[in-house]
Amino acid sequence: MDEAALLACMAYVDLNPVRAKLAVTPEKSEYASVRKRIHAALHGQIQPIELLPFVGDYRQDPPKGLAFSLGDYLELLDWTGRAIREDKAGHNDAALLPILQRLGLDGRAWRELRQSFEKLFHSLVGRPDRVEAVVAARSQHWVHAIGNCRRYFSPG
């Protein structure tokens, strides 16, 4: 009936494979929508078409999507997944890095990236080594915004 209930329901469903020990982390969960969202974001897509998009903290009535950011949802999911429950088999290991770090994304950079995505990138987006491989395969000499790829998607 409200955003808090929606968040709780989404987190419950996205964490089910971890709790059942079918996946080690939400991003490795084969059948959870969060994996699709992460995959899309890491490959330069704004949101998976088949899922209701995160639209941030818009004050529209009603917003045309989920009124929070993907980064905030991932942090909430990570925090919730670390809770150890005696009645569940699995949980996110406390020794794991936070989810944005596991994905190679800095929290501040992630928010900046999500707010300015279309301004920062016009063609290829992703880890610099992957973008450079595509550029080489196309026999191109450069790609627009490779500096932004290095800034936002360089590993650790």
mmCIF file with all atom_site columns, C-alpha atoms in Angstrom:
data_model
loop_
_atom_site.group_PDB
_atom_site.id
_atom_site.type_symbol
_atom_site.label_atom_id
_atom_site.label_alt_id
_atom_site.label_comp_id
_atom_site.label_asym_id
_atom_site.label_entity_id
_atom_site.label_seq_id
_atom_site.pdbx_PDB_ins_code
_atom_site.Cartn_x
_atom_site.Cartn_y
_atom_site.Cartn_z
_atom_site.occupancy
_atom_site.B_iso_or_equiv
_atom_site.pdbx_formal_charge
_atom_site.auth_seq_id
_atom_site.auth_comp_id
_atom_site.auth_asym_id
_atom_site.auth_atom_id
_atom_site.pdbx_PDB_model_num
ATOM 1   C CA . MET A 1 1   ? 0.000  0.000   0.000   1.00 0.00 ? 1   MET A CA 1
ATOM 2   C CA . ASP A 1 2   ? 2.983  2.326   0.339   1.00 0.00 ? 2   ASP A CA 1
ATOM 3   C CA . GLU A 1 3   ? 6.676  2.672   -0.571  1.00 0.00 ? 3   GLU A CA 1
ATOM 4   C CA . ALA A 1 4   ? 7.943  1.115   2.656   1.00 0.00 ? 4   ALA A CA 1
ATOM 5   C CA . ALA A 1 5   ? 5.806  -1.978  2.081   1.00 0.00 ? 5   ALA A CA 1
ATOM 6   C CA . LEU A 1 6   ? 6.968  -2.182  -1.523  1.00 0.00 ? 6   LEU A CA 1
ATOM 7   C CA . LEU A 1 7   ? 10.627 -1.980  -0.446  1.00 0.00 ? 7   LEU A CA 1
ATOM 8   C CA . ALA A 1 8   ? 10.088 -4.685  2.167   1.00 0.00 ? 8   ALA A CA 1
ATOM 9   C CA . CYS A 1 9   ? 8.412  -6.973  -0.355  1.00 0.00 ? 9   CYS A CA 1
ATOM 10  C CA . MET A 1 10  ? 11.081 -6.418  -3.004  1.00 0.00 ? 10  MET A CA 1
ATOM 11  C CA . ALA A 1 11  ? 13.913 -7.033  -0.525  1.00 0.00 ? 11  ALA A CA 1
ATOM 12  C CA . TYR A 1 12  ? 12.191 -10.187 0.737   1.00 0.00 ? 12  TYR A CA 1
ATOM 13  C CA . VAL A 1 13  ? 11.893 -11.598 -2.792  1.00 0.00 ? 13  VAL A CA 1
ATOM 14  C CA . ASP A 1 14  ? 15.394 -10.504 -3.899  1.00 0.00 ? 14  ASP A CA 1
ATOM 15  C CA . LEU A 1 15  ? 16.973 -12.031 -0.769  1.00 0.00 ? 15  LEU A CA 1
ATOM 16  C CA . ASN A 1 16  ? 15.086 -15.348 -0.903  1.00 0.00 ? 16  ASN A CA 1
ATOM 17  C CA . PRO A 1 17  ? 17.795 -17.137 -2.945  1.00 0.00 ? 17  PRO A CA 1
ATOM 18  C CA . VAL A 1 18  ? 20.476 -15.983 -0.469  1.00 0.00 ? 18  VAL A CA 1
ATOM 19  C CA . ARG A 1 19  ? 18.397 -17.024 2.538   1.00 0.00 ? 19  ARG A CA 1
ATOM 20  C CA . ALA A 1 20  ? 17.801 -20.440 0.916   1.00 0.00 ? 20  ALA A CA 1
ATOM 21  C CA . LYS A 1 21  ? 21.546 -20.760 0.131   1.00 0.00 ? 21  LYS A CA 1
ATOM 22  C CA . LEU A 1 22  ? 20.856 -20.928 -3.611  1.00 0.00 ? 22  LEU A CA 1
ATOM 23  C CA . ALA A 1 23  ? 23.083 -17.867 -4.141  1.00 0.00 ? 23  ALA A CA 1
ATOM 24  C CA . VAL A 1 24  ? 25.955 -16.356 -2.180  1.00 0.00 ? 24  VAL A CA 1
ATOM 25  C CA . THR A 1 25  ? 24.945 -12.736 -2.857  1.00 0.00 ? 25  THR A CA 1
ATOM 26  C CA . PRO A 1 26  ? 21.956 -10.957 -4.420  1.00 0.00 ? 26  PRO A CA 1
ATOM 27  C CA . GLU A 1 27  ? 23.955 -10.038 -7.537  1.00 0.00 ? 27  GLU A CA 1
ATOM 28  C CA . LYS A 1 28  ? 24.710 -13.747 -8.107  1.00 0.00 ? 28  LYS A CA 1
ATOM 29  C CA . SER A 1 29  ? 21.098 -14.777 -7.635  1.00 0.00 ? 29  SER A CA 1
ATOM 30  C CA . GLU A 1 30  ? 20.064 -16.311 -10.935 1.00 0.00 ? 30  GLU A CA 1
ATOM 31  C CA . TYR A 1 31  ? 16.326 -15.740 -10.653 1.00 0.00 ? 31  TYR A CA 1
ATOM 32  C CA . ALA A 1 32  ? 16.019 -12.457 -8.733  1.00 0.00 ? 32  ALA A CA 1
ATOM 33  C CA . SER A 1 33  ? 15.100 -9.207  -10.471 1.00 0.00 ? 33  SER A CA 1
ATOM 34  C CA . VAL A 1 34  ? 17.907 -7.411  -8.631  1.00 0.00 ? 34  VAL A CA 1
ATOM 35  C CA . ARG A 1 35  ? 20.437 -9.356  -10.715 1.00 0.00 ? 35  ARG A CA 1
ATOM 36  C CA . LYS A 1 36  ? 18.774 -8.069  -13.899 1.00 0.00 ? 36  LYS A CA 1
ATOM 37  C CA . ARG A 1 37  ? 18.849 -4.521  -12.553 1.00 0.00 ? 37  ARG A CA 1
ATOM 38  C CA . ILE A 1 38  ? 22.543 -4.762  -11.624 1.00 0.00 ? 38  ILE A CA 1
ATOM 39  C CA . HIS A 1 39  ? 23.458 -6.385  -14.953 1.00 0.00 ? 39  HIS A CA 1
ATOM 40  C CA . ALA A 1 40  ? 21.659 -3.637  -16.878 1.00 0.00 ? 40  ALA A CA 1
ATOM 41  C CA . ALA A 1 41  ? 23.314 -0.874  -14.855 1.00 0.00 ? 41  ALA A CA 1
ATOM 42  C CA . LEU A 1 42  ? 26.792 -2.353  -15.262 1.00 0.00 ? 42  LEU A CA 1
ATOM 43  C CA . HIS A 1 43  ? 26.303 -2.687  -19.015 1.00 0.00 ? 43  HIS A CA 1
ATOM 44  C CA . GLY A 1 44  ? 25.229 0.889   -19.573 1.00 0.00 ? 44  GLY A CA 1
ATOM 45  C CA . GLN A 1 45  ? 21.486 0.362   -19.678 1.00 0.00 ? 45  GLN A CA 1
ATOM 46  C CA . ILE A 1 46  ? 19.419 2.572   -17.456 1.00 0.00 ? 46  ILE A CA 1
ATOM 47  C CA . GLN A 1 47  ? 16.879 -0.073  -16.342 1.00 0.00 ? 47  GLN A CA 1
ATOM 48  C CA . PRO A 1 48  ? 15.638 -3.432  -17.625 1.00 0.00 ? 48  PRO A CA 1
ATOM 49  C CA . ILE A 1 49  ? 12.583 -2.779  -19.803 1.00 0.00 ? 49  ILE A CA 1
ATOM 50  C CA . GLU A 1 50  ? 10.499 -5.526  -18.204 1.00 0.00 ? 50  GLU A CA 1
ATOM 51  C CA . LEU A 1 51  ? 10.883 -4.115  -14.665 1.00 0.00 ? 51  LEU A CA 1
ATOM 52  C CA . LEU A 1 52  ? 9.369  -0.982  -13.159 1.00 0.00 ? 52  LEU A CA 1
ATOM 53  C CA . PRO A 1 53  ? 12.238 1.531   -13.095 1.00 0.00 ? 53  PRO A CA 1
ATOM 54  C CA . PHE A 1 54  ? 13.757 3.280   -10.117 1.00 0.00 ? 54  PHE A CA 1
ATOM 55  C CA . VAL A 1 55  ? 13.114 6.985   -10.675 1.00 0.00 ? 55  VAL A CA 1
ATOM 56  C CA . GLY A 1 56  ? 14.731 8.502   -7.593  1.00 0.00 ? 56  GLY A CA 1
ATOM 57  C CA . ASP A 1 57  ? 13.058 10.681  -5.025  1.00 0.00 ? 57  ASP A CA 1
ATOM 58  C CA . TYR A 1 58  ? 10.576 12.358  -7.322  1.00 0.00 ? 58  TYR A CA 1
ATOM 59  C CA . ARG A 1 59  ? 7.705  14.302  -5.855  1.00 0.00 ? 59  ARG A CA 1
ATOM 60  C CA . GLN A 1 60  ? 5.319  13.376  -8.661  1.00 0.00 ? 60  GLN A CA 1
ATOM 61  C CA . ASP A 1 61  ? 1.903  12.170  -7.635  1.00 0.00 ? 61  ASP A CA 1
ATOM 62  C CA . PRO A 1 62  ? 2.201  9.289   -8.338  1.00 0.00 ? 62  PRO A CA 1
ATOM 63  C CA . PRO A 1 63  ? 5.774  8.827   -9.602  1.00 0.00 ? 63  PRO A CA 1
ATOM 64  C CA . LYS A 1 64  ? 6.223  6.931   -12.869 1.00 0.00 ? 64  LYS A CA 1
ATOM 65  C CA . GLY A 1 65  ? 8.322  4.234   -11.267 1.00 0.00 ? 65  GLY A CA 1
ATOM 66  C CA . LEU A 1 66  ? 9.831  3.302   -7.921  1.00 0.00 ? 66  LEU A CA 1
ATOM 67  C CA . ALA A 1 67  ? 10.413 6.506   -5.953  1.00 0.00 ? 67  ALA A CA 1
ATOM 68  C CA . PHE A 1 68  ? 13.927 5.694   -4.742  1.00 0.00 ? 68  PHE A CA 1
ATOM 69  C CA . SER A 1 69  ? 17.274 5.109   -6.408  1.00 0.00 ? 69  SER A CA 1
ATOM 70  C CA . LEU A 1 70  ? 18.795 1.800   -7.441  1.00 0.00 ? 70  LEU A CA 1
ATOM 71  C CA . GLY A 1 71  ? 21.912 2.571   -5.387  1.00 0.00 ? 71  GLY A CA 1
ATOM 72  C CA . ASP A 1 72  ? 19.868 3.178   -2.261  1.00 0.00 ? 72  ASP A CA 1
ATOM 73  C CA . TYR A 1 73  ? 17.916 -0.026  -2.852  1.00 0.00 ? 73  TYR A CA 1
ATOM 74  C CA . LEU A 1 74  ? 21.134 -2.036  -3.300  1.00 0.00 ? 74  LEU A CA 1
ATOM 75  C CA . GLU A 1 75  ? 22.528 -0.639  -0.056  1.00 0.00 ? 75  GLU A CA 1
ATOM 76  C CA . LEU A 1 76  ? 19.280 -1.482  1.753   1.00 0.00 ? 76  LEU A CA 1
ATOM 77  C CA . LEU A 1 77  ? 19.315 -4.984  0.275   1.00 0.00 ? 77  LEU A CA 1
ATOM 78  C CA . ASP A 1 78  ? 22.944 -5.488  1.288   1.00 0.00 ? 78  ASP A CA 1
ATOM 79  C CA . TRP A 1 79  ? 22.289 -4.286  4.843   1.00 0.00 ? 79  TRP A CA 1
ATOM 80  C CA . THR A 1 80  ? 19.175 -6.444  5.164   1.00 0.00 ? 80  THR A CA 1
ATOM 81  C CA . GLY A 1 81  ? 20.952 -9.483  3.714   1.00 0.00 ? 81  GLY A CA 1
ATOM 82  C CA . ARG A 1 82  ? 23.626 -9.306  6.408   1.00 0.00 ? 82  ARG A CA 1
ATOM 83  C CA . ALA A 1 83  ? 21.083 -9.935  9.159   1.00 0.00 ? 83  ALA A CA 1
ATOM 84  C CA . ILE A 1 84  ? 21.549 -13.454 10.500  1.00 0.00 ? 84  ILE A CA 1
ATOM 85  C CA . ARG A 1 85  ? 18.288 -15.206 11.247  1.00 0.00 ? 85  ARG A CA 1
ATOM 86  C CA . GLU A 1 86  ? 18.170 -18.492 13.104  1.00 0.00 ? 86  GLU A CA 1
ATOM 87  C CA . ASP A 1 87  ? 15.207 -19.661 11.006  1.00 0.00 ? 87  ASP A CA 1
ATOM 88  C CA . LYS A 1 88  ? 16.980 -19.108 7.636   1.00 0.00 ? 88  LYS A CA 1
ATOM 89  C CA . ALA A 1 89  ? 19.839 -21.107 6.190   1.00 0.00 ? 89  ALA A CA 1
ATOM 90  C CA . GLY A 1 90  ? 21.741 -18.279 4.521   1.00 0.00 ? 90  GLY A CA 1
ATOM 91  C CA . HIS A 1 91  ? 22.701 -14.624 4.802   1.00 0.00 ? 91  HIS A CA 1
ATOM 92  C CA . ASN A 1 92  ? 25.224 -12.215 3.293   1.00 0.00 ? 92  ASN A CA 1
ATOM 93  C CA . ASP A 1 93  ? 28.533 -12.940 4.979   1.00 0.00 ? 93  ASP A CA 1
ATOM 94  C CA . ALA A 1 94  ? 29.612 -10.067 7.228   1.00 0.00 ? 94  ALA A CA 1
ATOM 95  C CA . ALA A 1 95  ? 33.113 -10.314 5.725   1.00 0.00 ? 95  ALA A CA 1
ATOM 96  C CA . LEU A 1 96  ? 31.809 -9.388  2.262   1.00 0.00 ? 96  LEU A CA 1
ATOM 97  C CA . LEU A 1 97  ? 32.519 -5.906  0.996   1.00 0.00 ? 97  LEU A CA 1
ATOM 98  C CA . PRO A 1 98  ? 29.446 -3.681  0.691   1.00 0.00 ? 98  PRO A CA 1
ATOM 99  C CA . ILE A 1 99  ? 27.526 -4.389  -2.516  1.00 0.00 ? 99  ILE A CA 1
ATOM 100 C CA . LEU A 1 100 ? 28.501 -1.221  -4.378  1.00 0.00 ? 100 LEU A CA 1
ATOM 101 C CA . GLN A 1 101 ? 32.173 -1.983  -3.694  1.00 0.00 ? 101 GLN A CA 1
ATOM 102 C CA . ARG A 1 102 ? 31.710 -5.622  -4.792  1.00 0.00 ? 102 ARG A CA 1
ATOM 103 C CA . LEU A 1 103 ? 30.348 -4.282  -8.058  1.00 0.00 ? 103 LEU A CA 1
ATOM 104 C CA . GLY A 1 104 ? 33.331 -1.946  -8.377  1.00 0.00 ? 104 GLY A CA 1
ATOM 105 C CA . LEU A 1 105 ? 31.267 1.184   -7.790  1.00 0.00 ? 105 LEU A CA 1
ATOM 106 C CA . ASP A 1 106 ? 31.923 3.966   -5.314  1.00 0.00 ? 106 ASP A CA 1
ATOM 107 C CA . GLY A 1 107 ? 28.724 5.129   -3.559  1.00 0.00 ? 107 GLY A CA 1
ATOM 108 C CA . ARG A 1 108 ? 29.231 8.814   -4.370  1.00 0.00 ? 108 ARG A CA 1
ATOM 109 C CA . ALA A 1 109 ? 30.278 8.032   -7.947  1.00 0.00 ? 109 ALA A CA 1
ATOM 110 C CA . TRP A 1 110 ? 27.269 5.713   -8.302  1.00 0.00 ? 110 TRP A CA 1
ATOM 111 C CA . ARG A 1 111 ? 24.848 8.490   -7.344  1.00 0.00 ? 111 ARG A CA 1
ATOM 112 C CA . GLU A 1 112 ? 26.592 10.939  -9.677  1.00 0.00 ? 112 GLU A CA 1
ATOM 113 C CA . LEU A 1 113 ? 26.554 8.372   -12.459 1.00 0.00 ? 113 LEU A CA 1
ATOM 114 C CA . ARG A 1 114 ? 22.856 7.662   -12.054 1.00 0.00 ? 114 ARG A CA 1
ATOM 115 C CA . GLN A 1 115 ? 21.939 11.361  -12.000 1.00 0.00 ? 115 GLN A CA 1
ATOM 116 C CA . SER A 1 116 ? 24.024 12.338  -15.048 1.00 0.00 ? 116 SER A CA 1
ATOM 117 C CA . PHE A 1 117 ? 24.185 9.140   -17.089 1.00 0.00 ? 117 PHE A CA 1
ATOM 118 C CA . GLU A 1 118 ? 22.948 10.599  -20.374 1.00 0.00 ? 118 GLU A CA 1
ATOM 119 C CA . LYS A 1 119 ? 25.296 13.592  -20.094 1.00 0.00 ? 119 LYS A CA 1
ATOM 120 C CA . LEU A 1 120 ? 28.317 11.422  -19.313 1.00 0.00 ? 120 LEU A CA 1
ATOM 121 C CA . PHE A 1 121 ? 27.890 8.781   -22.031 1.00 0.00 ? 121 PHE A CA 1
ATOM 122 C CA . HIS A 1 122 ? 26.770 8.866   -25.640 1.00 0.00 ? 122 HIS A CA 1
ATOM 123 C CA . SER A 1 123 ? 27.755 5.460   -26.977 1.00 0.00 ? 123 SER A CA 1
ATOM 124 C CA . LEU A 1 124 ? 29.713 2.652   -25.311 1.00 0.00 ? 124 LEU A CA 1
ATOM 125 C CA . VAL A 1 125 ? 29.598 2.363   -21.532 1.00 0.00 ? 125 VAL A CA 1
ATOM 126 C CA . GLY A 1 126 ? 31.300 -0.089  -19.189 1.00 0.00 ? 126 GLY A CA 1
ATOM 127 C CA . ARG A 1 127 ? 34.625 -1.247  -17.819 1.00 0.00 ? 127 ARG A CA 1
ATOM 128 C CA . PRO A 1 128 ? 37.428 0.449   -19.775 1.00 0.00 ? 128 PRO A CA 1
ATOM 129 C CA . ASP A 1 129 ? 39.036 -2.846  -20.841 1.00 0.00 ? 129 ASP A CA 1
ATOM 130 C CA . ARG A 1 130 ? 35.748 -4.073  -22.312 1.00 0.00 ? 130 ARG A CA 1
ATOM 131 C CA . VAL A 1 131 ? 35.021 -0.766  -24.054 1.00 0.00 ? 131 VAL A CA 1
ATOM 132 C CA . GLU A 1 132 ? 38.559 -0.680  -25.480 1.00 0.00 ? 132 GLU A CA 1
ATOM 133 C CA . ALA A 1 133 ? 38.165 -4.271  -26.749 1.00 0.00 ? 133 ALA A CA 1
ATOM 134 C CA . VAL A 1 134 ? 34.972 -3.321  -28.594 1.00 0.00 ? 134 VAL A CA 1
ATOM 135 C CA . VAL A 1 135 ? 36.673 -0.233  -30.041 1.00 0.00 ? 135 VAL A CA 1
ATOM 136 C CA . ALA A 1 136 ? 39.588 -2.382  -31.252 1.00 0.00 ? 136 ALA A CA 1
ATOM 137 C CA . ALA A 1 137 ? 37.224 -5.006  -32.707 1.00 0.00 ? 137 ALA A CA 1
ATOM 138 C CA . ARG A 1 138 ? 35.481 -2.249  -34.655 1.00 0.00 ? 138 ARG A CA 1
ATOM 139 C CA . SER A 1 139 ? 38.855 -0.931  -35.863 1.00 0.00 ? 139 SER A CA 1
ATOM 140 C CA . GLN A 1 140 ? 38.092 2.403   -34.260 1.00 0.00 ? 140 GLN A CA 1
ATOM 141 C CA . HIS A 1 141 ? 40.804 4.579   -32.756 1.00 0.00 ? 141 HIS A CA 1
ATOM 142 C CA . TRP A 1 142 ? 38.788 6.172   -29.957 1.00 0.00 ? 142 TRP A CA 1
ATOM 143 C CA . VAL A 1 143 ? 35.424 6.219   -28.237 1.00 0.00 ? 143 VAL A CA 1
ATOM 144 C CA . HIS A 1 144 ? 33.567 9.188   -26.835 1.00 0.00 ? 144 HIS A CA 1
ATOM 145 C CA . ALA A 1 145 ? 33.720 9.406   -23.020 1.00 0.00 ? 145 ALA A CA 1
ATOM 146 C CA . ILE A 1 146 ? 36.350 6.691   -22.413 1.00 0.00 ? 146 ILE A CA 1
ATOM 147 C CA . GLY A 1 147 ? 37.604 8.954   -19.611 1.00 0.00 ? 147 GLY A CA 1
ATOM 148 C CA . ASN A 1 148 ? 34.226 8.661   -17.902 1.00 0.00 ? 148 ASN A CA 1
ATOM 149 C CA . CYS A 1 149 ? 34.348 4.874   -18.332 1.00 0.00 ? 149 CYS A CA 1
ATOM 150 C CA . ARG A 1 150 ? 37.732 4.897   -16.584 1.00 0.00 ? 150 ARG A CA 1
ATOM 151 C CA . ARG A 1 151 ? 36.424 7.184   -13.858 1.00 0.00 ? 151 ARG A CA 1
ATOM 152 C CA . TYR A 1 152 ? 33.241 5.268   -13.083 1.00 0.00 ? 152 TYR A CA 1
ATOM 153 C CA . PHE A 1 153 ? 33.920 1.676   -14.103 1.00 0.00 ? 153 PHE A CA 1
ATOM 154 C CA . SER A 1 154 ? 37.606 0.978   -13.375 1.00 0.00 ? 154 SER A CA 1
ATOM 155 C CA . PRO A 1 155 ? 38.045 -1.986  -11.028 1.00 0.00 ? 155 PRO A CA 1
ATOM 156 C CA . GLY A 1 156 ? 39.019 -1.233  -7.402  1.00 0.00 ? 156 GLY A CA 1
#
